[in-house]
Coordinates of C-alpha atoms and ligand atoms in Angstrom, one line a residue:
M1 CA 0.0 0.0 0.0
S2 CA 1.4 3.4 -0.9
M3 CA 1.9 6.2 1.7
E4 CA -0.7 8.2 -0.3
Q5 CA -3.4 5.6 0.2
L6 CA -2.6 5.5 3.9
I7 CA -2.7 9.3 4.2
V8 CA -6.0 9.5 2.3
S9 CA -7.5 6.9 4.6
C10 CA -6.3 8.8 7.6
D11 CA -8.5 11.7 6.4
S12 CA -11.6 9.7 7.2
K13 CA -13.9 11.8 9.3
Y14 CA -15.4 8.9 11.2
Y15 CA -12.0 8.1 12.6
W16 CA -11.3 11.6 14.0
N17 CA -14.9 11.8 15.3
S18 CA -14.4 8.6 17.3
Y19 CA -11.6 10.3 19.1
A20 CA -13.4 13.6 19.6
H21 CA -15.5 12.1 22.5
V22 CA -14.2 12.3 26.0
N23 CA -15.3 8.8 27.0
I24 CA -12.8 7.0 24.8
H25 CA -10.0 9.0 26.3
E26 CA -11.4 8.3 29.8
E27 CA -11.3 4.6 29.1
M28 CA -7.6 4.8 27.9
I29 CA -6.5 7.0 30.8
Q30 CA -8.2 4.7 33.3
D31 CA -6.3 1.8 31.9
E32 CA -3.9 1.8 34.7
H33 CA -1.2 -0.5 33.3
R34 CA -1.1 1.4 30.0
T35 CA -1.0 4.9 31.5
Q36 CA 1.4 4.0 34.3
T37 CA 3.8 2.3 31.9
Y38 CA 3.9 5.3 29.7
K39 CA 4.4 7.6 32.7
K40 CA 7.3 5.6 33.9
A41 CA 9.0 5.5 30.5
I42 CA 8.4 9.3 30.0
E43 CA 9.9 10.0 33.4
C44 CA 13.1 8.0 32.4
F45 CA 13.6 9.7 29.0
C46 CA 12.2 13.2 28.8
R47 CA 14.0 15.4 31.3
G48 CA 15.6 18.4 29.5
K49 CA 14.4 17.0 26.1
I50 CA 12.4 18.3 23.1
V51 CA 9.4 15.9 22.7
V52 CA 6.7 15.3 20.2
D53 CA 3.5 13.5 21.3
V54 CA 2.0 11.9 18.2
G55 CA -1.8 11.7 18.8
C56 CA -1.9 13.5 22.1
G57 CA -5.6 13.0 22.8
T58 CA -6.3 14.9 26.0
G59 CA -2.6 15.7 26.3
I60 CA -2.0 13.3 29.1
L61 CA 1.4 12.1 27.9
S62 CA 2.5 15.6 27.1
L63 CA 1.6 16.6 30.7
F64 CA 3.8 13.7 32.0
A65 CA 6.7 14.9 29.8
A66 CA 6.3 18.5 31.0
T67 CA 6.1 17.4 34.6
A68 CA 9.2 15.2 34.1
G69 CA 11.1 18.3 33.0
A70 CA 10.9 18.3 29.2
K71 CA 12.2 21.5 27.6
R72 CA 9.5 21.7 25.1
V73 CA 6.6 19.5 24.0
Y74 CA 4.7 19.5 20.7
A75 CA 1.3 17.8 21.2
I76 CA -0.3 16.9 17.9
D77 CA -3.9 15.5 17.3
M78 CA -6.2 15.8 14.4
S79 CA -9.3 15.1 16.4
D80 CA -11.4 17.8 18.1
I81 CA -10.1 16.4 21.4
A82 CA -7.2 18.8 20.7
H83 CA -9.4 21.7 21.9
Y84 CA -9.7 20.0 25.3
A85 CA -6.0 19.3 25.3
R86 CA -5.2 23.0 24.9
Y87 CA -7.5 23.8 27.8
I88 CA -6.0 21.1 30.0
V89 CA -2.5 22.3 29.2
E90 CA -3.4 25.8 30.3
Q91 CA -5.2 24.6 33.4
N92 CA -2.1 22.8 34.5
G93 CA 0.2 25.8 33.9
F94 CA 2.2 24.3 31.0
K95 CA 1.2 26.8 28.3
D96 CA 4.9 27.8 27.9
V97 CA 6.2 24.2 27.6
I98 CA 3.5 22.4 25.6
T99 CA 2.3 23.6 22.2
V100 CA -0.9 21.8 21.0
I101 CA -1.2 21.5 17.3
K102 CA -4.6 20.4 15.9
E103 CA -3.6 18.7 12.6
Q104 CA -2.8 15.4 11.0
V105 CA 0.7 14.5 12.0
E106 CA 1.5 13.8 8.3
K107 CA 0.9 17.5 7.5
V108 CA 2.7 19.1 10.4
F109 CA 5.9 21.2 10.0
L110 CA 8.0 21.7 13.1
A111 CA 10.6 24.4 13.2
E112 CA 13.0 22.3 15.2
K113 CA 14.1 18.6 15.5
V114 CA 13.1 16.6 18.5
D115 CA 14.9 14.2 20.9
V116 CA 11.9 12.0 21.7
I117 CA 8.8 10.8 19.9
V118 CA 6.2 9.5 22.3
S119 CA 3.0 7.9 20.9
E120 CA 0.3 5.6 22.1
W121 CA -0.8 4.3 18.7
M122 CA -1.6 0.6 19.4
G123 CA -5.0 -0.8 18.4
Y124 CA -6.6 -4.1 19.0
N125 CA -4.2 -6.9 18.1
L126 CA -1.5 -4.3 17.9
L127 CA -2.2 -3.1 14.3
F128 CA -5.9 -2.4 14.2
E129 CA -6.6 1.3 13.4
G130 CA -3.5 1.6 11.3
M131 CA -2.1 4.5 13.3
L132 CA 1.4 3.0 13.2
A133 CA 2.0 4.4 9.7
S134 CA 1.5 7.9 11.1
V135 CA 4.1 7.4 13.8
I136 CA 6.5 6.1 11.2
T137 CA 6.0 9.4 9.2
A138 CA 6.7 11.3 12.4
R139 CA 10.3 10.0 12.4
R140 CA 11.2 12.9 10.1
F141 CA 11.0 15.1 13.2
L142 CA 13.8 13.2 15.0
K143 CA 17.3 14.3 15.6
P144 CA 19.9 11.7 14.4
N145 CA 20.2 10.1 17.8
G146 CA 16.5 10.6 18.8
I147 CA 14.4 7.9 20.4
I148 CA 10.9 6.6 20.0
L149 CA 8.7 5.5 23.0
P150 CA 7.9 2.6 22.7
N151 CA 11.0 1.5 20.7
Q152 CA 9.9 -2.2 20.2
C153 CA 6.5 -3.9 19.8
R154 CA 5.9 -7.6 19.5
L155 CA 2.8 -9.7 18.7
F156 CA 2.4 -13.1 20.2
I157 CA 0.3 -16.2 19.4
T158 CA -0.8 -19.0 21.7
A159 CA -3.5 -21.7 21.8
I160 CA -6.5 -21.6 24.1
Q161 CA -8.8 -24.3 25.4
G162 CA -12.5 -24.7 24.8
D163 CA -14.7 -21.9 25.9
D164 CA -18.0 -23.5 26.8
E165 CA -19.5 -20.2 27.6
F166 CA -18.7 -18.8 24.1
I167 CA -20.1 -21.9 22.4
L168 CA -23.2 -22.1 24.5
R169 CA -24.0 -18.4 24.1
K170 CA -23.6 -18.7 20.4
K171 CA -25.8 -21.9 20.3
S172 CA -28.6 -20.2 22.3
F173 CA -28.4 -17.2 19.9
I174 CA -28.6 -19.5 16.9
E175 CA -31.4 -21.7 18.2
I176 CA -33.9 -19.2 19.6
Y177 CA -35.3 -18.2 16.2
G178 CA -34.4 -21.3 14.2
N179 CA -31.2 -22.0 12.5
L180 CA -29.3 -18.7 12.0
N181 CA -26.2 -20.5 10.9
I182 CA -24.8 -17.6 8.9
I183 CA -24.5 -15.8 12.2
D184 CA -22.5 -18.7 13.5
D185 CA -20.1 -18.3 10.7
V186 CA -19.9 -14.6 11.2
C187 CA -19.1 -15.1 14.9
I188 CA -16.2 -17.4 13.9
V189 CA -14.6 -15.2 11.3
E190 CA -14.8 -12.1 13.4
P191 CA -12.1 -12.3 16.1
S192 CA -13.5 -11.8 19.6
I193 CA -11.9 -9.1 21.8
Q194 CA -12.0 -10.3 25.4
N195 CA -9.9 -10.7 28.6
I196 CA -9.3 -14.4 29.1
S197 CA -8.0 -16.1 32.2
P198 CA -4.3 -17.3 31.9
S199 CA -5.7 -20.8 32.8
R200 CA -7.2 -21.1 29.3
V201 CA -3.7 -20.9 27.7
V202 CA -2.7 -24.4 26.8
S203 CA 0.5 -24.0 24.7
T204 CA 3.8 -22.2 24.6
H205 CA 3.8 -18.7 23.1
C206 CA 5.4 -17.7 19.8
I207 CA 6.4 -14.2 18.5
I208 CA 4.8 -13.5 15.1
A209 CA 5.9 -9.9 14.7
D210 CA 8.7 -7.9 16.2
F211 CA 8.9 -4.3 15.1
N212 CA 11.8 -2.0 15.7
M213 CA 10.1 1.4 15.7
L214 CA 13.2 3.3 14.6
T215 CA 13.8 1.2 11.5
M216 CA 10.6 -0.5 10.5
K217 CA 8.8 0.4 7.2
V218 CA 5.2 1.2 6.6
N219 CA 4.7 -2.0 4.6
D220 CA 6.1 -4.2 7.4
V221 CA 2.5 -4.2 8.8
N222 CA 1.6 -6.6 6.0
F223 CA 3.4 -9.8 6.8
T224 CA 3.4 -13.6 6.9
S225 CA 5.1 -15.2 9.9
P226 CA 5.7 -18.9 10.6
F227 CA 4.9 -20.1 14.1
T228 CA 5.3 -23.2 16.2
I229 CA 3.6 -23.8 19.5
E230 CA 3.6 -26.8 21.7
I231 CA 0.6 -28.0 23.6
I232 CA 1.3 -28.3 27.4
Q233 CA -1.6 -30.5 28.5
N234 CA -4.2 -32.9 27.1
T235 CA -7.0 -30.7 26.1
Q236 CA -9.4 -29.4 23.5
V237 CA -8.1 -26.4 21.6
C238 CA -10.9 -24.0 20.5
G239 CA -8.7 -21.3 19.0
F240 CA -5.7 -19.0 19.1
C241 CA -5.1 -16.0 21.3
C242 CA -3.0 -13.1 20.2
Y243 CA -1.7 -10.3 22.4
F244 CA 1.2 -7.8 22.2
D245 CA 3.8 -6.1 24.3
C246 CA 5.7 -2.8 24.0
L247 CA 9.2 -2.2 25.3
F248 CA 10.7 1.2 26.3
Y249 CA 14.4 0.7 26.0
G250 CA 14.3 -1.8 28.9
K251 CA 13.0 0.8 31.4
A252 CA 9.2 0.0 31.1
H253 CA 7.2 -2.9 29.7
L254 CA 3.6 -2.8 28.6
T255 CA 1.9 -6.1 28.0
T256 CA -1.6 -7.2 27.1
K257 CA -1.1 -10.9 27.8
P258 CA -3.8 -13.0 29.5
G259 CA -4.0 -12.1 33.2
Q260 CA -2.9 -8.5 32.6
P261 CA -6.2 -6.5 32.2
T262 CA -6.0 -3.6 29.7
H263 CA -8.5 -2.0 27.4
W264 CA -7.0 -3.9 24.5
K265 CA -7.9 -7.2 26.1
Q266 CA -6.8 -10.2 24.0
T267 CA -7.8 -11.1 20.4
L268 CA -9.3 -14.6 20.1
F269 CA -9.5 -16.4 16.8
F270 CA -11.9 -19.3 17.1
L271 CA -11.7 -22.5 15.1
K272 CA -14.8 -23.9 13.4
T273 CA -14.5 -27.1 15.4
P274 CA -12.4 -27.7 18.5
L275 CA -9.2 -29.7 18.1
K276 CA -8.4 -32.6 20.4
C277 CA -4.8 -32.2 21.4
K278 CA -2.3 -34.1 23.6
L279 CA 0.5 -32.9 25.8
G280 CA 3.6 -32.4 23.6
D281 CA 1.6 -32.0 20.3
Q282 CA 3.0 -29.3 18.0
I283 CA 0.9 -26.9 16.0
K284 CA 2.9 -25.4 13.1
G285 CA 1.4 -22.6 11.1
L286 CA 1.6 -19.4 9.2
Y287 CA 0.0 -16.1 10.4
T288 CA -0.7 -13.6 7.7
C289 CA -1.8 -10.0 8.4
H290 CA -2.8 -7.5 5.8
A291 CA -4.3 -4.0 6.0
N292 CA -7.7 -4.3 4.3
S293 CA -7.5 -2.9 0.8
K294 CA -10.8 -0.9 1.1
N295 CA -10.1 0.4 4.6
P296 CA -6.5 0.1 5.7
R297 CA -7.5 0.7 9.3
N298 CA -9.1 -2.8 9.3
L299 CA -7.2 -6.1 9.2
D300 CA -7.5 -9.2 7.1
I301 CA -5.9 -12.1 9.0
I302 CA -5.3 -15.6 7.8
I303 CA -4.2 -18.4 10.1
Q304 CA -3.1 -21.6 8.4
F305 CA -1.8 -24.5 10.5
S306 CA -1.2 -28.2 10.7
H307 CA -1.8 -30.6 13.6
I308 CA -1.0 -34.3 13.2
N309 CA -1.0 -34.3 9.4
Q310 CA -4.2 -32.3 9.2
C311 CA -4.1 -28.8 7.6
Y312 CA -6.5 -26.0 8.4
K313 CA -6.9 -22.5 7.0
I314 CA -9.2 -19.8 8.4
E315 CA -9.7 -16.2 7.3
Y316 CA -10.6 -13.5 9.8
H317 CA -11.6 -9.9 9.5
L318 CA -11.0 -7.4 12.2
N319 CA -13.2 -4.3 11.6
Ligands
SAH1 N1 -2.0 10.0 23.7 C1 -3.3 9.9 24.2 C2 -4.3 9.5 23.2 C3 -4.0 8.1 22.4 S1 -5.3 7.6 21.3 C4 -3.3 9.0 25.4 O1 -2.3 8.3 25.6 O2 -4.3 9.0 26.2 C5 -4.6 8.1 19.8 C6 -4.9 9.5 19.4 O3 -4.1 9.8 18.2 C7 -6.3 9.9 19.0 O4 -6.7 11.0 19.8 C8 -6.3 10.2 17.5 O5 -7.2 11.3 17.2 C9 -4.9 10.6 17.3 N2 -4.4 10.4 15.9 C10 -4.4 9.2 15.2 N3 -3.8 9.3 14.0 C11 -3.4 10.6 14.0 C12 -2.7 11.4 12.9 N4 -2.3 10.8 11.8 N5 -2.5 12.7 13.2 C13 -2.9 13.3 14.3 N6 -3.5 12.6 15.3 C14 -3.8 11.3 15.2

């Protein structure tokens, strides 16, 4: 996908409107693990620095940077939330340190280079929303030895055991008014975003994407990765669970793994029929992720895998 296409799609009004409401920002700020991890990282790296906050929302990360002693902060957001950010900055007495810019980051010109880019751009399953491309374009602001927070982001896959509740709920839905089997299929191909208990994880974990924020390219978000996971108990596998983590130069670590509640939860990819597995079985597969061609903020994901000489292929859409 060309940069042009991405920038055009970034123009979409519905996207900016979704961030204009205070509730969505409230939910993010109240995500304690997320907000505290960024705070910790910002406190480690922003003292005396010139910082750009890509997608500042309410300006919370800019406030953290200013409080930590940043020399100057540029807080950029295209959504109307930027008006609140300006007000919040003033209210907190940081008008002279933080400049709020209501604009698409792709179109912003800064009169000076910055030491630090900070951005909370991650969507469900890491790449949903496609904001990563905007952060990559913001690297043009960086001084030669500048840093990006977070600097590394990884996506993981693991297998999960049968969720009776999910299957029963779907069954009752399908059976109330006769056979609504198409809905059954739709439920399966749409990944489910939910927090699961770590006790449902029944395999080893495998990294399927590992992005270096300083060097990755826009097109790296379209990828195919091989994975191998090993089953750790006799069980019935009902699907795969993906989650991500973000590293801040070893000083802070944000994770969305099962057992760590965050607003991103985990992404579950259910199988059409559960798979009987034994301790020590291997599942080898390929995970393919592509930005959707019509709306690059959505993801088309294909999981192909083999288990004891049987091959499976399922296509999912995250929208
Ligand atoms: N930094 C805030 C908000 C994160 S949500 C916090 O941590 O709470 C991401 C924000 O990025 C949204 O407010 C959205 O409007 C903004 N955003 C996404 N893409 C952008 C772009 N290309 N240019 C400017 N703002 C963008």
